CSV table of C-alpha atoms and ligand atoms in Angstrom, one decimal:
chain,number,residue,atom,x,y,z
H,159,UNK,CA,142.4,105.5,111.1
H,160,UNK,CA,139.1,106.1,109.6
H,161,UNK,CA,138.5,106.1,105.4
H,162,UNK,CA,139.1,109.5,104.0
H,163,UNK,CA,135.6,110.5,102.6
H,164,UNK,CA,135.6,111.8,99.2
H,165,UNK,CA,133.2,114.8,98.3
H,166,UNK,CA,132.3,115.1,94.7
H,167,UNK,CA,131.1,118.8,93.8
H,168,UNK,CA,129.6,118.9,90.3
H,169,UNK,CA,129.6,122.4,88.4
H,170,UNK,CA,127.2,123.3,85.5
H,171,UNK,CA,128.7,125.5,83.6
H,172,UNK,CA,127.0,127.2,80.0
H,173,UNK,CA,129.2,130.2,78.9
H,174,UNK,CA,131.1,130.8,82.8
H,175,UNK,CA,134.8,132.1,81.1
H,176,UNK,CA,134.7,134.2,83.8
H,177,UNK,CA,133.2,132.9,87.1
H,178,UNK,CA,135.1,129.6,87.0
H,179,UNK,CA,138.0,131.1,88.2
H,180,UNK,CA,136.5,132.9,91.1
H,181,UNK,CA,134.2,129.6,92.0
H,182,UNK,CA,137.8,127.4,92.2
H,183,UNK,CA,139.1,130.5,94.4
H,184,UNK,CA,136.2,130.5,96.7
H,185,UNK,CA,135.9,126.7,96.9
H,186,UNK,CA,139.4,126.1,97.5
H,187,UNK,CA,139.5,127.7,100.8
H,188,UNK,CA,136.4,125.6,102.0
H,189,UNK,CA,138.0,123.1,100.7
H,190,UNK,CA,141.7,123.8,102.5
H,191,UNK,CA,139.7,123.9,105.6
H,192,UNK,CA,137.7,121.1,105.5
H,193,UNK,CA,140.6,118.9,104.5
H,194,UNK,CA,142.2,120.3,107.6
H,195,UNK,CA,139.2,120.1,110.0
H,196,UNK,CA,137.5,116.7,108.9
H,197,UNK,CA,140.7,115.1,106.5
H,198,UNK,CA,138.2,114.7,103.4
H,199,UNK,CA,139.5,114.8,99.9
H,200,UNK,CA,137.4,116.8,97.3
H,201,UNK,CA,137.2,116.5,93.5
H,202,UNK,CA,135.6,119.3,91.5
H,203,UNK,CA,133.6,118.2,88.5
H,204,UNK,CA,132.9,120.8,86.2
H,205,UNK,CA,130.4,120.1,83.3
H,206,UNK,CA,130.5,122.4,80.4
H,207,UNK,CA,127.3,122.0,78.4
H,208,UNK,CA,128.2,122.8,75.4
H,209,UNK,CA,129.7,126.7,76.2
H,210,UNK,CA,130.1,129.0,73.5
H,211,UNK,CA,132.7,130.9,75.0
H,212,UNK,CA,136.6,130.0,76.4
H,213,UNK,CA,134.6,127.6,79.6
H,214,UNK,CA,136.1,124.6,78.2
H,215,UNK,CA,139.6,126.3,77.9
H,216,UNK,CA,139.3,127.7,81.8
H,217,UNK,CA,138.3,124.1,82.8
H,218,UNK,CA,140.9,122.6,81.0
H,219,UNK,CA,143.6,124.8,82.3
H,220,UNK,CA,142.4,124.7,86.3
H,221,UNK,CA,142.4,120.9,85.6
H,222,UNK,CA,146.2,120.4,84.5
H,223,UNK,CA,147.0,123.0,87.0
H,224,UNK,CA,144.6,121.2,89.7
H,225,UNK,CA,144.7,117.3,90.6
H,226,UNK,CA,141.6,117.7,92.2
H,227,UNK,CA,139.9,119.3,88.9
H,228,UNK,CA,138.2,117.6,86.6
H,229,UNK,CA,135.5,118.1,84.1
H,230,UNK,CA,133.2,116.9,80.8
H,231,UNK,CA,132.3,118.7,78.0
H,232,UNK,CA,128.9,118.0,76.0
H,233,UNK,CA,128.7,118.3,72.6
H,234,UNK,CA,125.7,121.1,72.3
H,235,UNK,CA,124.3,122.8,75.1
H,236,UNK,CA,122.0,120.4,76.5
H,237,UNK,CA,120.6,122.2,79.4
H,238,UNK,CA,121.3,122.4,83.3
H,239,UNK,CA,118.9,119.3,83.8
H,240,UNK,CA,121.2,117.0,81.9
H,241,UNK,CA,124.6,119.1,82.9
H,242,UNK,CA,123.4,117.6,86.5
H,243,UNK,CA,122.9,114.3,85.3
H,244,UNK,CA,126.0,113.7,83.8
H,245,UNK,CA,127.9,114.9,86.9
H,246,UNK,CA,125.8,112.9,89.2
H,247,UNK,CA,126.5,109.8,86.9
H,248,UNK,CA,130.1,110.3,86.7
H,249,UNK,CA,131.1,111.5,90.3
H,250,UNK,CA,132.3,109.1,92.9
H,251,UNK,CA,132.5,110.7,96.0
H,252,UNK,CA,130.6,109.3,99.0
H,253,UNK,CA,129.1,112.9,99.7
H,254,UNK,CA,127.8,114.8,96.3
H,255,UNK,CA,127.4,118.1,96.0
H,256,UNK,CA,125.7,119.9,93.2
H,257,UNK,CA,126.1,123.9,93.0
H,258,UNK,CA,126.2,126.5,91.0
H,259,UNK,CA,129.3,128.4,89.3
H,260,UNK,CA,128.2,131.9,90.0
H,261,UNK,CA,128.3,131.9,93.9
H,262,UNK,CA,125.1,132.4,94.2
H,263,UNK,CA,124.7,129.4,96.1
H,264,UNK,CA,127.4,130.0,99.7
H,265,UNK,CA,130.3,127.4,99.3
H,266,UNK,CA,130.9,127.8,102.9
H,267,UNK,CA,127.7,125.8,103.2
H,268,UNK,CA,129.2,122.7,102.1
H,269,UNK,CA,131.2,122.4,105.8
H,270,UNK,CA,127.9,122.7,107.7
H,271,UNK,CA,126.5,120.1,105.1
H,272,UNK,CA,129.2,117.8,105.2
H,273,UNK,CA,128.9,118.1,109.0
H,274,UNK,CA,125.2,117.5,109.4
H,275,UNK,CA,125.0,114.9,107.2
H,276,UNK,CA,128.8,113.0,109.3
H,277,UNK,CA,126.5,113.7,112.4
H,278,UNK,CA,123.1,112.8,112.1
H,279,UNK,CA,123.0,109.1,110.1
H,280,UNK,CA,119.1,110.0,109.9
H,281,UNK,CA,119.9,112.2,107.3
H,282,UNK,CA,120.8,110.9,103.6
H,283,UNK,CA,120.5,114.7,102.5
H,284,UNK,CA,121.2,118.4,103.0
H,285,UNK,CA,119.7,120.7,100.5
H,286,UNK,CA,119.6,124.6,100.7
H,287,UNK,CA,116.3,127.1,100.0
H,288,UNK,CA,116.5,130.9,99.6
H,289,UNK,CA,114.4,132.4,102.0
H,290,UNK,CA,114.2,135.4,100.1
H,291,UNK,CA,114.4,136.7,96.4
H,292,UNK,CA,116.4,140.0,97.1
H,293,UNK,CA,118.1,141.0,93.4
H,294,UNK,CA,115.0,139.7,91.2
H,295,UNK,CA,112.9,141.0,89.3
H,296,UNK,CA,109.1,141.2,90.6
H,297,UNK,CA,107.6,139.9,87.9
H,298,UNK,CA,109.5,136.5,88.1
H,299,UNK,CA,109.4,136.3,91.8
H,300,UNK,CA,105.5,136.6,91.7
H,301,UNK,CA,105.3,133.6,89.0
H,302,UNK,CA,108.3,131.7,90.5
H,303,UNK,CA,105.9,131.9,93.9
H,304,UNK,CA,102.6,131.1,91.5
H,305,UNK,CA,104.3,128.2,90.4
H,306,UNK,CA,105.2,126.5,93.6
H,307,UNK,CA,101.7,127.6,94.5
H,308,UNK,CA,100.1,125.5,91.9
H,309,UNK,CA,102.5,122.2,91.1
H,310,UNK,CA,102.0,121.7,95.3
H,311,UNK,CA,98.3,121.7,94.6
H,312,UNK,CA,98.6,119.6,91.2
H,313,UNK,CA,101.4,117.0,92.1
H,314,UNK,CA,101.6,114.6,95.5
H,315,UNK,CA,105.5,115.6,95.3
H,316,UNK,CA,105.9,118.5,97.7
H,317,UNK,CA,108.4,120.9,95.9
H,318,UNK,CA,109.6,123.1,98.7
H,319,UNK,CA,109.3,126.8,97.6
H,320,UNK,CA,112.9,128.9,97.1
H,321,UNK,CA,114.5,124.9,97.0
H,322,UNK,CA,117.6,125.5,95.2
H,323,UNK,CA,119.2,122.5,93.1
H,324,UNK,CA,122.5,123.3,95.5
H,325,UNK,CA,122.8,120.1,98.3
H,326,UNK,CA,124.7,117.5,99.5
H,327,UNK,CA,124.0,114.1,98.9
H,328,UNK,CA,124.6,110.7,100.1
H,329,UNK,CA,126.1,107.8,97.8
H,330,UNK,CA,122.6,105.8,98.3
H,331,UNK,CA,120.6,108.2,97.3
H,332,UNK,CA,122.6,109.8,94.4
H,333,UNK,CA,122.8,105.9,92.9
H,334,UNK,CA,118.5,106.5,93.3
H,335,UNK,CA,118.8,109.6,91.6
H,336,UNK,CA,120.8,108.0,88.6
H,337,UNK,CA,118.6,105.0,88.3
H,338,UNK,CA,115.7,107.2,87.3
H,339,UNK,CA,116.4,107.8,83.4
H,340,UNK,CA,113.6,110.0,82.2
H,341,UNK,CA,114.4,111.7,79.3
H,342,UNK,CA,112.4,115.0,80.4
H,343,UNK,CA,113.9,115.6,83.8
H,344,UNK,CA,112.9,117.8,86.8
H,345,UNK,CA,115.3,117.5,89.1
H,346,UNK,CA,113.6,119.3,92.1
H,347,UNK,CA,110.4,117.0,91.9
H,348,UNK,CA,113.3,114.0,91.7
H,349,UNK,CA,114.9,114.9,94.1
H,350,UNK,CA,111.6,114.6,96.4
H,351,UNK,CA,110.2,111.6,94.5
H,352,UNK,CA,112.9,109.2,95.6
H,353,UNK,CA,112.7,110.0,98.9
H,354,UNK,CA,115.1,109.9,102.1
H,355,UNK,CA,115.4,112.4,104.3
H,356,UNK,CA,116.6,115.8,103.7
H,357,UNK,CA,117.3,118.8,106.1
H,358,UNK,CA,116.5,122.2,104.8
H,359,UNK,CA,119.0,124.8,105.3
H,360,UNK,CA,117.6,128.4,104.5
H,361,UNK,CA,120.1,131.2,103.0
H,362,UNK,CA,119.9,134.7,101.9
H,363,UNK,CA,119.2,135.4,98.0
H,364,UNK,CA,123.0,136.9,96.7
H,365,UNK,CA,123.9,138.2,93.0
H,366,UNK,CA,126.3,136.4,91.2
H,367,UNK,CA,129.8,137.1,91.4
H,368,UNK,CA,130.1,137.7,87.3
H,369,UNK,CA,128.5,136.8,83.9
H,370,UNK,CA,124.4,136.9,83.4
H,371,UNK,CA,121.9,134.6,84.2
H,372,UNK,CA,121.2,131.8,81.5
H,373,UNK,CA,117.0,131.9,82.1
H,374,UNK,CA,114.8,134.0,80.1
H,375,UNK,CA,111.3,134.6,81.5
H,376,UNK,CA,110.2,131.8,78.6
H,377,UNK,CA,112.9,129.6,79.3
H,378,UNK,CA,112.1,129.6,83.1
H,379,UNK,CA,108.0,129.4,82.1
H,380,UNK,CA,109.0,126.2,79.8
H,381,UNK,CA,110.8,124.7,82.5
H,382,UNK,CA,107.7,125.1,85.0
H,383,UNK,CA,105.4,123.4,82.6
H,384,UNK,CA,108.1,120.2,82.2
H,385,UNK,CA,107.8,120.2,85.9
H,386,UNK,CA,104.3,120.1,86.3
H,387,UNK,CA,103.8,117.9,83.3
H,388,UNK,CA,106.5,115.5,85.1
H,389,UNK,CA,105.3,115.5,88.2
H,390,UNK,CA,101.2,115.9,87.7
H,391,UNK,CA,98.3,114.8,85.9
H,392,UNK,CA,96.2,117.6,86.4
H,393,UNK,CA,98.5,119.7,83.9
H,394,UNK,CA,98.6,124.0,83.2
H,395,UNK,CA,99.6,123.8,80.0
H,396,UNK,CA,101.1,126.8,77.1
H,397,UNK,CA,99.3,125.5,74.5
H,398,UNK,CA,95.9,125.3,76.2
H,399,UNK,CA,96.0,128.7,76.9
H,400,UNK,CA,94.8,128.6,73.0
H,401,UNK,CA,91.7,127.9,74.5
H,402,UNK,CA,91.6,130.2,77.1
H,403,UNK,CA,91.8,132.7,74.9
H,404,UNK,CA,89.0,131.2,72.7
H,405,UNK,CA,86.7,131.3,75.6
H,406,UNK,CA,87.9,134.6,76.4
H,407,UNK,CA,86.6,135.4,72.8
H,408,UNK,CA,83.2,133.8,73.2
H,409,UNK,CA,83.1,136.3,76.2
H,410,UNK,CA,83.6,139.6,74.4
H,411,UNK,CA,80.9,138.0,72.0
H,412,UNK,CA,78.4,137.6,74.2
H,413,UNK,CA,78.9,141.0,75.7
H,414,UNK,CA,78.7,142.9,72.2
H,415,UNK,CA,75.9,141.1,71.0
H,416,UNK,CA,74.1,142.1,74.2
H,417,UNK,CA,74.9,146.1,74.1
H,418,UNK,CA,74.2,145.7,70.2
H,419,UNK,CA,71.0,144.2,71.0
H,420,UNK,CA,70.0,146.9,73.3
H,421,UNK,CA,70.9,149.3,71.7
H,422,UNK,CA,70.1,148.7,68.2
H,423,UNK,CA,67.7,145.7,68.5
H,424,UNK,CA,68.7,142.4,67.4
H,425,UNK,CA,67.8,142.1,63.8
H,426,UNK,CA,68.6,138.4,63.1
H,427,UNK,CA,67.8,136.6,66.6
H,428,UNK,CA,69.2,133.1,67.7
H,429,UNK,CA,72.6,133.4,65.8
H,430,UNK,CA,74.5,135.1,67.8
H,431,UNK,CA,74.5,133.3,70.7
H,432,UNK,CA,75.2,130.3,68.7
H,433,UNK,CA,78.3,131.3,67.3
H,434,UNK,CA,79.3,132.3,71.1
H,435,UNK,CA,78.0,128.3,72.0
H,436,UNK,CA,80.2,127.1,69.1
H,437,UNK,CA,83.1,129.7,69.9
H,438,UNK,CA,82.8,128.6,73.7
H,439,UNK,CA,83.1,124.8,73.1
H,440,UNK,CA,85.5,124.9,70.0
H,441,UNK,CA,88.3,126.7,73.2
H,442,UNK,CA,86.9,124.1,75.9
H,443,UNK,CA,88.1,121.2,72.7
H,444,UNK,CA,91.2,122.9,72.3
H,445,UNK,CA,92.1,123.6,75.9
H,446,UNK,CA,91.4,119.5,76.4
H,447,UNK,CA,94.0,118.9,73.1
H,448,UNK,CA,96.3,121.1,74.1
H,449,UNK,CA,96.9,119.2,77.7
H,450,UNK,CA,96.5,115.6,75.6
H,451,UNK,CA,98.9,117.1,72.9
H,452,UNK,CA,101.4,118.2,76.1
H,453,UNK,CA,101.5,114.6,77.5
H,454,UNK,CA,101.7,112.9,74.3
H,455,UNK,CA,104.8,114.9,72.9
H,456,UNK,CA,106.8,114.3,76.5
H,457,UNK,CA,105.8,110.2,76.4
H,458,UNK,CA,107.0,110.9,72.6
H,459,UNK,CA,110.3,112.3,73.8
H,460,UNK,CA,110.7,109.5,76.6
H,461,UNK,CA,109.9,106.5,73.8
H,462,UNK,CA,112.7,107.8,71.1
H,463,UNK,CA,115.1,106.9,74.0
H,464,UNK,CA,117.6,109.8,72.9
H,465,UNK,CA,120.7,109.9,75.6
H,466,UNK,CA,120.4,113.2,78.1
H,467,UNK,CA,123.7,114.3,76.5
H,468,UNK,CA,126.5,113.6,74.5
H,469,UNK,CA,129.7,113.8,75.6
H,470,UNK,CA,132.6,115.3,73.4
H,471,UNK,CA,135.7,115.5,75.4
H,472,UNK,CA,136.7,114.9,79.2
H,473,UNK,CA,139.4,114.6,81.4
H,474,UNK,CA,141.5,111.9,81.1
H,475,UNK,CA,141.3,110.8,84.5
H,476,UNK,CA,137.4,110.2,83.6
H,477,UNK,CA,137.6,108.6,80.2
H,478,UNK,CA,138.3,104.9,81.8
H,479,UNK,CA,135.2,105.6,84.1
H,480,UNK,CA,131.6,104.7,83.2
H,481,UNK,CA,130.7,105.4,79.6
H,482,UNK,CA,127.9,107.9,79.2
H,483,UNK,CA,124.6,106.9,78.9
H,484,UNK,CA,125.4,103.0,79.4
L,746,LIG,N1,123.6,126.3,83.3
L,746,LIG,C1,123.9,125.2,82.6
L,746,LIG,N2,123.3,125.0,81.4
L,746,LIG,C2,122.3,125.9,80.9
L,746,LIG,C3,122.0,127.0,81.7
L,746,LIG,C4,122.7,127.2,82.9
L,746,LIG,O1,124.8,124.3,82.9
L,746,LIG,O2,121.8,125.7,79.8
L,746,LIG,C5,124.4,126.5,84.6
L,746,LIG,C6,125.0,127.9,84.8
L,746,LIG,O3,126.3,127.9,84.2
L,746,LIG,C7,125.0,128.0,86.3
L,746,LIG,C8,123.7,127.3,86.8
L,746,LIG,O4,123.4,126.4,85.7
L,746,LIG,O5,126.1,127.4,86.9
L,746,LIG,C9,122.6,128.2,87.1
L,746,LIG,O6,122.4,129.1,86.0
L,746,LIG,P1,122.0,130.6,86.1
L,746,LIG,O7,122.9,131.3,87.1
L,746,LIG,O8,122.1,131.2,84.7
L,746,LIG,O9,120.5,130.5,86.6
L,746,LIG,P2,119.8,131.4,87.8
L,746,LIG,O10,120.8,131.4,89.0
L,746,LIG,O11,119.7,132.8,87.3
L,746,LIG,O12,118.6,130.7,88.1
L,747,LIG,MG1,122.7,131.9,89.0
C-alpha cells in the first residue's frame, strides 16, 4: 500500500473567537472526503498571534476535542507575515497549505490542489488568485491594483496581481521557504523568489463568513512599501513623499510669484525664484533621504537579528518538535 500523505493546513488567526469554529466545520468535511477519496491524513495548525479575544480558548478546546488540531500561540500580535512563518516552520506534512480563517479563501479548493499537485510531478505548487474584488471598497481596489502595477515594474519578482497567500505546497519547496530568514518578510514576493513551479487557480472574491477584516488602509499601504522595499531597489517610499510635497510647494511658489508679478510688478527681483530653486532642491534632498532612510531602517531591523515571533504556549503534541527560531 502506498504512504498515507500528510497535509499540513496552517491557520492565522488575530482575534477569530468566532470564525474558528465555522473554518473547522467547513474544513472537516473536505477533509472527511478527501480522507475517503485519496486516504490522506490532515493536521490543522492554527497560529494565534497574539489574539486579544477568547481565539486561544477556541483553539485550545477544538484541539482536546480534535486529534487532528493543533495550534501555537505568540506572545504579542506579531503580524500575519510571521503567523505564516511559524506555521510553515512547525508543520510537517508533505503537502502544506496556508489559508485563511474567514473562508474567504474556498476550502473545497484544497481537493483540486491536493489532486493537481498528486498528478502533475511538474508542479511543486498550487496557489489561488481572486479574479475579482467583488465586496471591497473602491478606493483599496484601485491602490491594491496601483500597487501590483508598480512593484512589477520596480522588482524582477513578478507578483501575480489578486495572488492570495492561500496555496498548497510541496515539502521541498516549503523547506526553501523556511531557509530564507529575513526579518522583514513578504511572503508573496517569497513565494516567487524561490522559485518552482506553481499553477494558478483563479476564484471568485467572497466575504468572510464572521468577524472584520484585520487591515486598515495604512496597515495595507505599510505592507506595500515592505514589499517593494523587499523586493526592489528602485523604492516608492512614505517618507519621501515629504519631498513630494516640498516640490509641490516650490510649485505653488513659482505660480504666485508669477500672478504677483504681473499683476503688481515685482518689487524685489531675483529672490523669489531663488527661494523656489532652494525650496525645489531642499524636497529633491529629502525625497533621496527618505528612500536611503527607508533602506537603512529595514537592513537595521535585519542586523538586530530579533526572532519573527515568540512563542508563549502550544500544543503539547508540538512542544517536543523544533524549537522556535533555532
Ligand atoms: N491575521 C493574522 N495576524 C494579523 C492580521 C491578520 O494572523 O495581524 C490573519 C487573520 O486572522 C486571517 C488572515 O490573517 O485569518 C487574513 O486577515 P484578514 O481577513 O483580516 O485580511 P483580509 O482578508 O481582509 O485581507
Ligand atoms: Mg479576510
Amino acid at each position: 500500500m502506498n504512504k498515507q500523505d500528510k497535509i499540513t493546513i496552517i491557520v492565522p488567526c488575530y482575534n477569530e473567537e468566532e470564525t474558528i469554529p465555522i473554518f473547522i466545520e467547513e474544513m472537516n468535511k473536505i477533509y472527511k472526503l478527501m480522507h475517503k477519496k485519496y486516504n490522506v491524513q490532515m493536521e490543522y495548525l492554527f497560529v494565534d498571534d497574539g489574539s486579544k479575544d477568547n481565539t486561544l480558548e477556541v483553539m485550545q478546546e477544538a484541539a482536546e476535542k480534535h486529534s487532528h488540531i493543533s495550534y501555537i500561540s505568540f506572545s504579542r500580535n506579531f503580524g500575519k507575515e510571521a503567523a505564516m512563518f511559524a506555521g510553515l516552520e512547525n508543520a510537517d506534512g508533505d503537502y502544506v497549505v496556508i489559508i485563511d480563517v474567514d473562508l474567504q479563501d474556498p476550502p473545497e479548493l484544497v481537493e483540486e490542489m491536493y489532486v493537481t499537485l498528486k498528478n502533475n510531478k511538474k508542479y511543486d505548487c498550487v496557489a489561488s488568485r481572486r479574479v475579482d474584488r467583488k465586496g471591497e471598497s473602491a478606493i483599496r481596489s484601485f491602490f491594491a491594483e496601483m500597487f501590483y502595477k508598480i512593484i512589477r515594474k520596480l522588482s524582477k519578482v513578478n507578483i501575480v496581481s489578486g495572488a492570495r497567500d492561500f496555496r498548497m505546497m510541496k515539502r521541498q519547496m516549503v523547506d526553501s521557504i523556511v531557509s530564507l530568514r529575513e526579518y522583514n518578510r513578504f511572503s508573496k514576493g517569497i513565494f516567487q523568489w524561490v522559485g518552482f513551479e506553481t499553477k494558478w487557480i483563479d476564484f471568485e472574491n467572497r466575504n468572510r463568513v464572521a468577524g472584520s477584516t484585520k487591515w486598515s488602509f495604512w496597515g495595507l499601504l505599510l505592507y506595500a512599501i515592505d514589499g517593494m522595499i523587499a523586493f526592489s531597489t528602485a523604492p516608492l517610499a512614505l517618507s519621501s513623499i515629504m519631498g513630494i510635497v516640498f516640490c509641490i510647494i516650490a510649485l505653488i511658489m513659482v505660480l504666485v510669484f508669477f500672478v504677483r508679478a504681473m499683476i503688481w510688478g515685482d518689487p524685489v527681483s531675483g529672490w523669489p525664484s531663488l527661494a523656489c530653486i532652494i525650496c525645489f532642491i531642499a524636497g529633491i534632498q529629502l525625497f533621496c533621504n527618505g528612500i536611503t532612510g527607508l533602506y537603512l531602517s529595514k537592513t537595521y531591523s535585519e542586523v538586530k537579528g530579533r526572532p519573527q515571533y515568540i512563542i508563549k504556549t502550544k500544543h503539547k503534541c508540538l512542544e517536543d518538535s523544533k524549537e522556535n527560531n533555532d
